[in-house]
XYZ file of C-alpha atoms in Angstrom:
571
model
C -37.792 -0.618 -8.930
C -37.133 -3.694 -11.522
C -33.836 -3.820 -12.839
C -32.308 -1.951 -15.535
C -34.674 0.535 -15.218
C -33.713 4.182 -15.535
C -35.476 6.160 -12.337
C -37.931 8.908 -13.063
C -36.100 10.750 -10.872
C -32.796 10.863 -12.779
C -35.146 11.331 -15.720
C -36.111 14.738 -14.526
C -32.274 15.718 -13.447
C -31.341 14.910 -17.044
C -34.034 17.072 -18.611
C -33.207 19.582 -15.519
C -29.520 19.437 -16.663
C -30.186 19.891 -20.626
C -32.448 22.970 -20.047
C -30.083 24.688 -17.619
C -26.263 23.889 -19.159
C -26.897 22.303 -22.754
C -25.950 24.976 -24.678
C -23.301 25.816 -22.036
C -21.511 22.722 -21.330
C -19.533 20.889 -24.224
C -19.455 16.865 -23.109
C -15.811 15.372 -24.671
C -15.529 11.451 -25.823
C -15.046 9.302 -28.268
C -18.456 8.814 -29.683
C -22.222 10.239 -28.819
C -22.781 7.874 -25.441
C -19.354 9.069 -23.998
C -19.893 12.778 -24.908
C -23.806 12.794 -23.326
C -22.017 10.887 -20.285
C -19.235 13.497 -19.427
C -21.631 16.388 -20.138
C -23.812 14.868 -17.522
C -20.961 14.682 -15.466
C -19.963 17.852 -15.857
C -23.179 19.566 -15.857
C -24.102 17.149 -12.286
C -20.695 19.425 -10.435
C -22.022 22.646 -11.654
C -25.664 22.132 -10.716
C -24.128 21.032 -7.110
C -22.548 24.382 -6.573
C -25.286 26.423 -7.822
C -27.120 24.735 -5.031
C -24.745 23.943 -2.246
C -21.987 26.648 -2.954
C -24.002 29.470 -3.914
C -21.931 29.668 -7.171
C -23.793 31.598 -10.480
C -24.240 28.942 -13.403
C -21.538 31.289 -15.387
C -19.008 30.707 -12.098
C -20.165 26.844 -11.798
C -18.840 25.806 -15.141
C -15.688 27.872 -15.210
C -14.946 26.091 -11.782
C -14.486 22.784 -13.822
C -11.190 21.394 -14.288
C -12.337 17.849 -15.852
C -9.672 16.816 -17.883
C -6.301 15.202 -17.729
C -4.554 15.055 -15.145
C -7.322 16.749 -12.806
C -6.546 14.001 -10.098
C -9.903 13.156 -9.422
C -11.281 16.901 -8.839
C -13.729 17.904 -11.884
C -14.430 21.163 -10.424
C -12.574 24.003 -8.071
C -14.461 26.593 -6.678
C -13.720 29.350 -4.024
C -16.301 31.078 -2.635
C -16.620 34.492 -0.606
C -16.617 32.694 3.180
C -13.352 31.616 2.128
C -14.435 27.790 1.235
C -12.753 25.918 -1.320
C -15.287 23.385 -2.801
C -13.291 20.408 -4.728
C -15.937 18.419 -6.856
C -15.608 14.910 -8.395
C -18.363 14.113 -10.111
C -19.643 10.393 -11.590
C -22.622 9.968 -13.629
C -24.355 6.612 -13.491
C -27.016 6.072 -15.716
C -28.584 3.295 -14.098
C -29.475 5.813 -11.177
C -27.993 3.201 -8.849
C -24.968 1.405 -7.746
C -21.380 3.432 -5.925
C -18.476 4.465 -7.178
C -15.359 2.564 -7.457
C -12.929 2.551 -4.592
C -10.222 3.787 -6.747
C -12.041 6.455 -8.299
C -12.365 7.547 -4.531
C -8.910 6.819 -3.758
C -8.139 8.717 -6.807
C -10.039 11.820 -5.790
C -8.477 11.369 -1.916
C -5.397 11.498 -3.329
C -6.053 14.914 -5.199
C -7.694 16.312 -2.668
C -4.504 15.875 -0.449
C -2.330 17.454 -3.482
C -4.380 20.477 -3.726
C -4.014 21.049 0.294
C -0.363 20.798 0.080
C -0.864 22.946 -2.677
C 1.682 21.198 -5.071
C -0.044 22.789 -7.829
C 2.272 21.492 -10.461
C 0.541 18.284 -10.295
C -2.770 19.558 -12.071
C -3.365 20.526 -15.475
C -3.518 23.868 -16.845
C -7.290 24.993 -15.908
C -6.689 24.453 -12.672
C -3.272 26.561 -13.456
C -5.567 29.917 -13.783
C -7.136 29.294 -9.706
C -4.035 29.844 -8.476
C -4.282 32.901 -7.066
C -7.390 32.227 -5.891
C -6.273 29.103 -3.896
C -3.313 30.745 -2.176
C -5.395 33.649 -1.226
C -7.915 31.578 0.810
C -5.747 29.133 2.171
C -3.193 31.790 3.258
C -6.421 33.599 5.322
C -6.173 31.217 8.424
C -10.010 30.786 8.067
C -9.781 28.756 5.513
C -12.195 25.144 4.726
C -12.245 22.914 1.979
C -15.033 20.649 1.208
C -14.563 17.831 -0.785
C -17.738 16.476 -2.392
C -18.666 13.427 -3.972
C -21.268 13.928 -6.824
C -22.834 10.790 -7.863
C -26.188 9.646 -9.615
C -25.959 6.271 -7.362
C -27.712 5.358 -4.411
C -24.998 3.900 -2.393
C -21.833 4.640 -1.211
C -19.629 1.223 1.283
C -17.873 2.010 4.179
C -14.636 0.831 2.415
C -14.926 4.493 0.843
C -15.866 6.450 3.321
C -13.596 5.098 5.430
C -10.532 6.744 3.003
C -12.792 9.682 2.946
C -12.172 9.648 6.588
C -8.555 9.155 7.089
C -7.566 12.090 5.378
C -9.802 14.308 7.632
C -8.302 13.040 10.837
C -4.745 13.391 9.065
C -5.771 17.242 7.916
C -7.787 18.163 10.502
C -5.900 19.618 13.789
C -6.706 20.629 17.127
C -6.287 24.542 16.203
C -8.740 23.951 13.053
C -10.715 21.015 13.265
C -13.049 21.557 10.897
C -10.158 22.777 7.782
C -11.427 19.776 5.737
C -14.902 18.089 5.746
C -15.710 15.588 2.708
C -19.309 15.446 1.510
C -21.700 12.919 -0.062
C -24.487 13.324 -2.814
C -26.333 10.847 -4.365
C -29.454 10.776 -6.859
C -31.571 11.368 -3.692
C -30.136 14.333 -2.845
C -30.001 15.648 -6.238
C -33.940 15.013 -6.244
C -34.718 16.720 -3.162
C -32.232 19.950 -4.835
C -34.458 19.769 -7.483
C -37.583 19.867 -5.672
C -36.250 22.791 -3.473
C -35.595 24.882 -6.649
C -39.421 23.902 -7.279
C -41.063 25.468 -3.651
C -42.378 29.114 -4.024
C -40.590 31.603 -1.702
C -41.769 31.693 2.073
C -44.324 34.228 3.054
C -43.341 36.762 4.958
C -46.016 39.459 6.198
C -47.190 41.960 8.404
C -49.954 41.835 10.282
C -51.691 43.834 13.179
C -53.300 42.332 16.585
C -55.695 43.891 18.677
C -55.704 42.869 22.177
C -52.703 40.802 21.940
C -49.980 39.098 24.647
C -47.336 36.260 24.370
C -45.706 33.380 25.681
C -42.029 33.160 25.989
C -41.760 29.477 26.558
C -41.171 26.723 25.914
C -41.984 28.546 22.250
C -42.563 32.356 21.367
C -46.398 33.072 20.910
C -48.357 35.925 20.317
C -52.139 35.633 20.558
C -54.904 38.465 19.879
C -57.665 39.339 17.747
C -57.257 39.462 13.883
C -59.656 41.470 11.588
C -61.304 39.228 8.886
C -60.280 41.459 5.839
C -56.600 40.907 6.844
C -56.876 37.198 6.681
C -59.146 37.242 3.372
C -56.125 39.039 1.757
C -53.567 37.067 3.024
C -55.662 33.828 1.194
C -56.424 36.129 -2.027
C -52.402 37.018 -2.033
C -50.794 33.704 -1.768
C -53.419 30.733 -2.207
C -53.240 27.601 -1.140
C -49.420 27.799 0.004
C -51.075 29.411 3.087
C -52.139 26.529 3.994
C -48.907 24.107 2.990
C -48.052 22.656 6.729
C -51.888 22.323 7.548
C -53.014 18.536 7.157
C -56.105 19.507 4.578
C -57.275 21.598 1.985
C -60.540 23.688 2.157
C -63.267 20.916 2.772
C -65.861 22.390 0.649
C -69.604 22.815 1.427
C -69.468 20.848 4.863
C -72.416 21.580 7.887
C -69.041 23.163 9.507
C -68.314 25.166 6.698
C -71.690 26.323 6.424
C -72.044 27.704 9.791
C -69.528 29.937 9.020
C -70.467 31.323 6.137
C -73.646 31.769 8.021
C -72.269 33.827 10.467
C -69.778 35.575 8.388
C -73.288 36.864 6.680
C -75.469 37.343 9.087
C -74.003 37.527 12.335
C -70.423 39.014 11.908
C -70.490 40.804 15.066
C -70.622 37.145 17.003
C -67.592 35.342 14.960
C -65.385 36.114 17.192
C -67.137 33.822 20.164
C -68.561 31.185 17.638
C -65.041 30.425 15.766
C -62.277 28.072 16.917
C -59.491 30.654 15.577
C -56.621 30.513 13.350
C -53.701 28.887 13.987
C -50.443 30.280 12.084
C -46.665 28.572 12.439
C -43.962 30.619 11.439
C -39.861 30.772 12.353
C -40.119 34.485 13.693
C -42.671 36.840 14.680
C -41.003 40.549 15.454
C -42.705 43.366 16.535
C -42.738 46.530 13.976
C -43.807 50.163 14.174
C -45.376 51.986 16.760
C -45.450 50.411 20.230
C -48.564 50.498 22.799
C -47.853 49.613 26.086
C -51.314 48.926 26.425
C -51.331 46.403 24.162
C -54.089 47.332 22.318
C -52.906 47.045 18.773
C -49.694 45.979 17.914
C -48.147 45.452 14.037
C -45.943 42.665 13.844
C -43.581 40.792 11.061
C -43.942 37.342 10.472
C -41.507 35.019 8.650
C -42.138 31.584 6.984
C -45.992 31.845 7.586
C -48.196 29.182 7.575
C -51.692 28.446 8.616
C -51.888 24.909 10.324
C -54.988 25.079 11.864
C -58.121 27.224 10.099
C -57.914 26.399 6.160
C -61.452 26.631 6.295
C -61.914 29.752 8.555
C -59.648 31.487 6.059
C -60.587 30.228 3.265
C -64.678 30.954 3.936
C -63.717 34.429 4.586
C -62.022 34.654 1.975
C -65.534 33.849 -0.429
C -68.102 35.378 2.149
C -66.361 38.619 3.165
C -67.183 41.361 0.685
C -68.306 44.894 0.833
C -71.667 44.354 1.969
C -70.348 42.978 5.790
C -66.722 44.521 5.925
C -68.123 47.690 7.677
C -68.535 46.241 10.673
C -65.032 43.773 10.492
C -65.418 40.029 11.116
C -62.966 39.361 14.607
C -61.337 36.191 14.287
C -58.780 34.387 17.564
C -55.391 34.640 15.590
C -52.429 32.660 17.474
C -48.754 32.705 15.989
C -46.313 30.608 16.974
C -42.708 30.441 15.921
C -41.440 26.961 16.221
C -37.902 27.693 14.099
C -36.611 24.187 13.759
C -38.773 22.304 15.416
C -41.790 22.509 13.097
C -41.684 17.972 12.263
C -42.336 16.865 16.049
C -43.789 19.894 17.999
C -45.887 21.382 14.568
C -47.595 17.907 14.125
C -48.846 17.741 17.298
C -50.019 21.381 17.317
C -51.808 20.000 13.784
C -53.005 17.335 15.436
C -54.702 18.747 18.505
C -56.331 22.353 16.929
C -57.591 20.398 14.177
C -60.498 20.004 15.349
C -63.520 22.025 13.415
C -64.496 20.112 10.998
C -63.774 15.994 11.895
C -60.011 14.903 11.285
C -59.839 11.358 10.220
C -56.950 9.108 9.974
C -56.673 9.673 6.701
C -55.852 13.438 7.294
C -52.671 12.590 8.826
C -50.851 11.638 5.408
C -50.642 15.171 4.607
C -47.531 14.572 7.466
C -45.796 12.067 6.016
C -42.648 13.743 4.115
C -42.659 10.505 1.706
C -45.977 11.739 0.415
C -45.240 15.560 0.113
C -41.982 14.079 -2.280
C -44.360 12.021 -4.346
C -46.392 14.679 -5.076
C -43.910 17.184 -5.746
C -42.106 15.041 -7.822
C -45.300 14.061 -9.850
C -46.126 17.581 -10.229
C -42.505 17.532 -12.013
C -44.316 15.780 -14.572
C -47.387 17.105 -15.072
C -49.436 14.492 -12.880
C -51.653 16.052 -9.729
C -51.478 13.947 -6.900
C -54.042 15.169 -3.905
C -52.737 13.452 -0.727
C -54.743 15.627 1.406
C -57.919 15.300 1.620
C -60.548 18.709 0.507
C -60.422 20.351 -2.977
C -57.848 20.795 -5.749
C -58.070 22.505 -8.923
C -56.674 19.861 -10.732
C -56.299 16.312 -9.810
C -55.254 12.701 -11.249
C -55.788 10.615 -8.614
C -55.983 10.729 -4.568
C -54.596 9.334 -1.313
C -57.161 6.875 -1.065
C -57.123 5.855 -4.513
C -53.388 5.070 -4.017
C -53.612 3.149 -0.885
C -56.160 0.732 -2.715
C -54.091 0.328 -5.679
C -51.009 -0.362 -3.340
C -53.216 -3.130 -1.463
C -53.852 -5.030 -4.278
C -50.318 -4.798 -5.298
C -47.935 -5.602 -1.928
C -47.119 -9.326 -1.398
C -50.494 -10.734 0.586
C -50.365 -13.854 0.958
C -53.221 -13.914 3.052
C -55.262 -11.485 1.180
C -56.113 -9.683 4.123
C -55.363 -6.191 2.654
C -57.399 -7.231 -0.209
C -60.251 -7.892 1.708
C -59.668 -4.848 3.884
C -59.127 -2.555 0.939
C -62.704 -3.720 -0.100
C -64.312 -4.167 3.549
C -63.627 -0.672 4.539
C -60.398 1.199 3.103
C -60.436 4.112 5.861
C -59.016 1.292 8.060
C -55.630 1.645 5.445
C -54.743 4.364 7.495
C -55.343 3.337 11.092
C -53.630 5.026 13.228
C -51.653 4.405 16.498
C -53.777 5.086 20.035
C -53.248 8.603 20.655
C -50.227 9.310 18.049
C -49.974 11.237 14.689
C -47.814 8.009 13.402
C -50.012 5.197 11.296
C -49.782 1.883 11.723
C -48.235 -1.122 10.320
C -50.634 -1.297 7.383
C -49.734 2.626 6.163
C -46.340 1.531 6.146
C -46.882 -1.179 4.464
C -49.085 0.216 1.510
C -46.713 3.178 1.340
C -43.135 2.494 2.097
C -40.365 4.746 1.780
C -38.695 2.410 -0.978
C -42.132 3.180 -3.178
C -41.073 5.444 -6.240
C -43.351 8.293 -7.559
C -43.398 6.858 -11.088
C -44.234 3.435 -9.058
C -47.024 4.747 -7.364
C -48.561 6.033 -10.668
C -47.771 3.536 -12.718
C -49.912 1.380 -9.981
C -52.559 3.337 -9.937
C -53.221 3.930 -13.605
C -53.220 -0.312 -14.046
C -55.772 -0.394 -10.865
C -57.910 2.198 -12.743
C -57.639 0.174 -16.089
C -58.981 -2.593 -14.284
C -61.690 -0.750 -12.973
C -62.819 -0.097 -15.975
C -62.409 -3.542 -17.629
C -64.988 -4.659 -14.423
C -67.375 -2.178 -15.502
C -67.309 -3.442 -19.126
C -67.726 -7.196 -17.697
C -70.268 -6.008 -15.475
C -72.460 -4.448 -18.150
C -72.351 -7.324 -20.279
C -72.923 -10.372 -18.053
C -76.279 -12.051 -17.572
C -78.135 -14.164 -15.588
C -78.209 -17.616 -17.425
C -81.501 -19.677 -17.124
C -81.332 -21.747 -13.895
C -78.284 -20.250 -12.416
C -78.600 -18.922 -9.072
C -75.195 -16.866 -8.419
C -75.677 -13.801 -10.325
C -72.129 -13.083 -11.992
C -72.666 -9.505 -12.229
C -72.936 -9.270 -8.008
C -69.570 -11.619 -8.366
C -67.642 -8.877 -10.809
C -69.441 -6.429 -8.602
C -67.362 -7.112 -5.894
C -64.276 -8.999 -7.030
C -62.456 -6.132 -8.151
C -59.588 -5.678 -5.354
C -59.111 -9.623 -6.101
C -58.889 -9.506 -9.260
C -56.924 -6.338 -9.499
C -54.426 -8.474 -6.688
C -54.242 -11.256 -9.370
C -53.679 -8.813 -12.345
C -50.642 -7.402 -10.237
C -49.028 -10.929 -9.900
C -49.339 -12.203 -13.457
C -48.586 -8.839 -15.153
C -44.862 -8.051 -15.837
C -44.490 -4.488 -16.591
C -45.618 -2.785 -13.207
C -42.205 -0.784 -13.233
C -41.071 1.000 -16.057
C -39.256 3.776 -17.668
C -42.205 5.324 -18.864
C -44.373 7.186 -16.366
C -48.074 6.547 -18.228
C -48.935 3.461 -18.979
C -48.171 2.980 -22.900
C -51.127 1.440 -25.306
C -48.989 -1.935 -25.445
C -49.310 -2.174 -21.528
C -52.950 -0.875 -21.275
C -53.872 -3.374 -23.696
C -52.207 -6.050 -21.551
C -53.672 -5.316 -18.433
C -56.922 -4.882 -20.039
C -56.558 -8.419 -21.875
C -54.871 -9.897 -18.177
C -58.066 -8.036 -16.451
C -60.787 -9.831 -18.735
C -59.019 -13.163 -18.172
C -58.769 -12.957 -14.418
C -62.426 -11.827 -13.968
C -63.997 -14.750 -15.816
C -62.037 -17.270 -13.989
C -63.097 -15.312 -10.891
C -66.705 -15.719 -11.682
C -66.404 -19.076 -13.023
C -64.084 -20.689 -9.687
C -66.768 -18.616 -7.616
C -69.508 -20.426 -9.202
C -67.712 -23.898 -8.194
C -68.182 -23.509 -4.674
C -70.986 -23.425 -2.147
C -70.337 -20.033 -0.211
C -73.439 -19.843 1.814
C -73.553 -16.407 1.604
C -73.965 -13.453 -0.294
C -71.080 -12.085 -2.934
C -70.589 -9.133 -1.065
C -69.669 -11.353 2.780
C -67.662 -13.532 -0.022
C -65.089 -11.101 -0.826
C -65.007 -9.142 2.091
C -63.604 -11.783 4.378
C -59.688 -12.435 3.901
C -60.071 -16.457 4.042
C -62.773 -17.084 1.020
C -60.714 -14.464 -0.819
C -57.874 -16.457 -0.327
C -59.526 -19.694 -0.816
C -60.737 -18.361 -4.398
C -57.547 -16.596 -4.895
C -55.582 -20.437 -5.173
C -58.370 -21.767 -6.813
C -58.032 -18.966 -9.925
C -53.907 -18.959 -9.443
C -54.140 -22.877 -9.948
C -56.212 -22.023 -13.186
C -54.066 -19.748 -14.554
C -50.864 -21.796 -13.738
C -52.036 -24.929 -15.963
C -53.974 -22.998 -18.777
């Protein structure tokens, strides 16, 4: 992110902070900056133990004590385990940088105060928790945590190593966990915020017919499912069934087809012609009546999540209808409860049942947590990014629109990602032999430093591009005599000349998450630019071959790439 530029992210805490506390929260100061700063600070504490401390937003800001002589501690708050939560809170608006050691040092110190309890120290609003305090630590099951609120993205060792000390000091062998200090940056703010965000887990009950289970190394039950009960479960809840599977319904596919066919015609044989379902959940309990035979069994499942059978479900879920419920489609249900170990065991499970309709390496994005943040934290802001691959109601752009953008914009040298991007772009997501993980290249196009608003932002300017080259394309001719056609030169230069539009143009990064007219109009005008020198440094050299060899191999790309740079350097 360039410099001096305000994230998106702490853009949408702000706005989240204004809806929730500004007519709640006065901010004090000397003029309009400082009075928005301490009601950010203020309102940052009270938003923390709404999420962390289970406080109400009422309880939250009475617990703050900002004022003078608080020590360091903007907010006290005891909750009903017996846990006092001190709070100092610092709001950056850069969205980077740490806090000062002595603000730390500062807080450490009143932290240490408050568990002597020499109460006289503080001010008067922390006069009125009095009571409170003595009643919890007086239990013997007392805890304090002391957390540091920040909207940086850093915190040195210099200050967690006073954070430190004072546990060790505090902390004794008959209660060694009496005081724990905690740290929370702008990142985990965002990921609070994008909690709040997530619909509630689905939790339902479902009957098996024919069913048995597998204790270990994970609890499964397996048995037949009736088709009406999974066409309700899609109908109910959407396409959240289907959050921790790698795709989204693929559409009209020869797969998909077939089993609409058979849905239709041949109900009675879906049972033998379909792969299953494939459900992961964190407990699966058995309810009501039970049969020793095994027969039919109802069951409760929690967190529920189809990871392998999107498109089983979701076809039965359009073909299934009065006319062939009567005799109920049979479908191979498995359920297995993975608790905590959904990231490494549930990917491979994804991995290996995935297997209806072809999985390409593409697919495997859906696993990658960075993406499922981007997303969500577009979606913050109104913009629809797809990063699986099937349908979506609503979309701005895709996964593979992204990882093109992002190869004409990381530092190539050697253009190879350029030429890749336009050689064959599935190869952007080449994956390890025989692993879920991607490659080098993934990684590369989509680091975990890459913001949301970033990603966008990079997009949008590839897109503008785009359609500058169609423009070009449309208006160039064949001159009389000339043997390189320039419209099979635009045709094909577009990841090149996208990769030189990316150098040259200065405003990649901004606060704003669309592109403004001012900066459309300057990659547009940067776009035109570029393409003519393109065609006209193409035209100076003998290439031997057609445009389309040209620009897919990474040494003439480079080769034209220094010729244009040089242009553009002396003109």
């Amino acid at each position: 992110m360039a410099e001096g530029i305000k994230p998106h992210e702490l853009i949408q805490l702000c706005e989240l902070l204004d809806v929730r506390f500004g007519d709640k929260i006065v901010g004090t100061g000397t003029d309009a900056t400082a009075k928005q700063r301490n009601f950010y600070t203020k309102a940052l504490a009270a938003y923390f133990l709404t999420q962390e401390a289970g406080a109400s937003d009422d309880d939250a800001i009475q617990a703050s004590i900002d004022g003078g002589l608080d020590h360091g501690i903007d907010s006290v708050y005891v909750d009903s385990t017996q846990t006092v939560w001190l709070v100092q809170s610092k709001y950056k608006d850069s969205g980077a940088g740490e806090v000062e050691l002595a603000e730390v040092g500062k807080f450490v110190d009143g932290v240490k105060d408050l568990a002597k309890q020499k109460y006289e120290r503080f001010n008067e609003h922390l006069q009125t928790k009095i009571p409170a305090l003595n009643a919890v630590f007086d239990s013997g099951v007392a805890k304090v945590k002391a957390v540091l609120t920040y909207t940086g993205d850093a915190l040195g060792d210099d200050k967690r190593r006073v954070m430190s000390d004072l546990e060790e000091a505090l902390n004794q062998p008959a209660d060694p966990y009496f005081l724990s200090f905690l740290i929370r940056g702008l990142g985990s703010f965002h990921r609070m915020q994008l909690d709040e965000q997530l619909p509630a887990p689905i939790t339902a009950e479902i009957t098996l017919e024919n069913y048995g289970h597998i204790n270990e190394p994970y609890l499964c039950y397996f048995g037949s499912i009736t088709g009406t009960q999974l066409k309700t479960l899609k109908v109910e809840y959407g396409a959240k069934l289907f959050d921790a599977n790698i795709r989204h319904f693929q559409g009209d596919t020869v797969v998909n087809q077939d089993i609409s066919e058979t849905i239709k015609n041949n109900p009675e044989h879906f049972f033998y012609f379909n792969n299953g379902v494939t459900f992961i959940c964190d407990e699966i309990r058995p309810i009501g009546a039970r049969d020793d035979t095994r027969s039919v069994g109802k069951f409760r499942v929690e967190n529920l999540s189809v990871i392998n059978g999107a498109q089983t479900v979701t076809s039965l879920a359009i073909d299934l209808n009065e006319d062939n419920q009567e005799q109920d489609v049979k479908v191979l249900a498995t359920f297995i409860a993975l608790d905590a170990d959904l990231d490494e065991f549930g990917g491979k499970v994804t991995r290996y049942r995935n297997n209806q309709n072809a999985v390409s390496d593409i697919d495997f994005a859906a696993l990658d947590e960075n993406q499922i943040q981007w997303a969500q934290t577009l979606q913050q802001s109104g913009v629809n990014y797809r990063y699986k691959s099937g349908e979506m109601d609503q979309e701005d752009f895709d996964v593979m629109a992204a990882a093109k953008a992002l190869a004409c914009w990381v530092a190539d040298s050697d253009c190879k990602l350029v030429a890749l991007a336009k050689k064959d772009a599935k190869k952007l997501f080449s994956r390890l032999p025989g692993e879920e993980i991607h490659g080098a290249t993934y990684h590369v196009l989509f680091k975990d430093s890459l913001q949301a608003r970033q990603l966008w932002r990079i997009v949008q300017i590839f897109n503008e591009i785009r359609l500058v080259l169609r423009s070009e394309m449309q208006s160039a001719s064949l001159t009389s005599g000339e043997e390189i056609n320039p419209k099979e030169v635009i045709k094909h230069s577009a990841f090149l000349v996208a990769h030189i539009v990316f150098i040259k143009f200065q405003h990649i990064d901004s606060v704003e998450l669309r592109l403004s007219h001012n900066h459309v109009n300057q990659v547009r005008g940067l776009a035109v630019n570029v393409v003519q020198n393109v065609v006209s440094e193409y035209k100076r050299q003998q290439w031997g071959k057609s445009p389309s060899s040209v620009f897919n191999n990474s040494g003439d790309v480079k080769s034209l790439k220094n010729a244009v740079m040089a242009v553009l350097v002396n003109a």
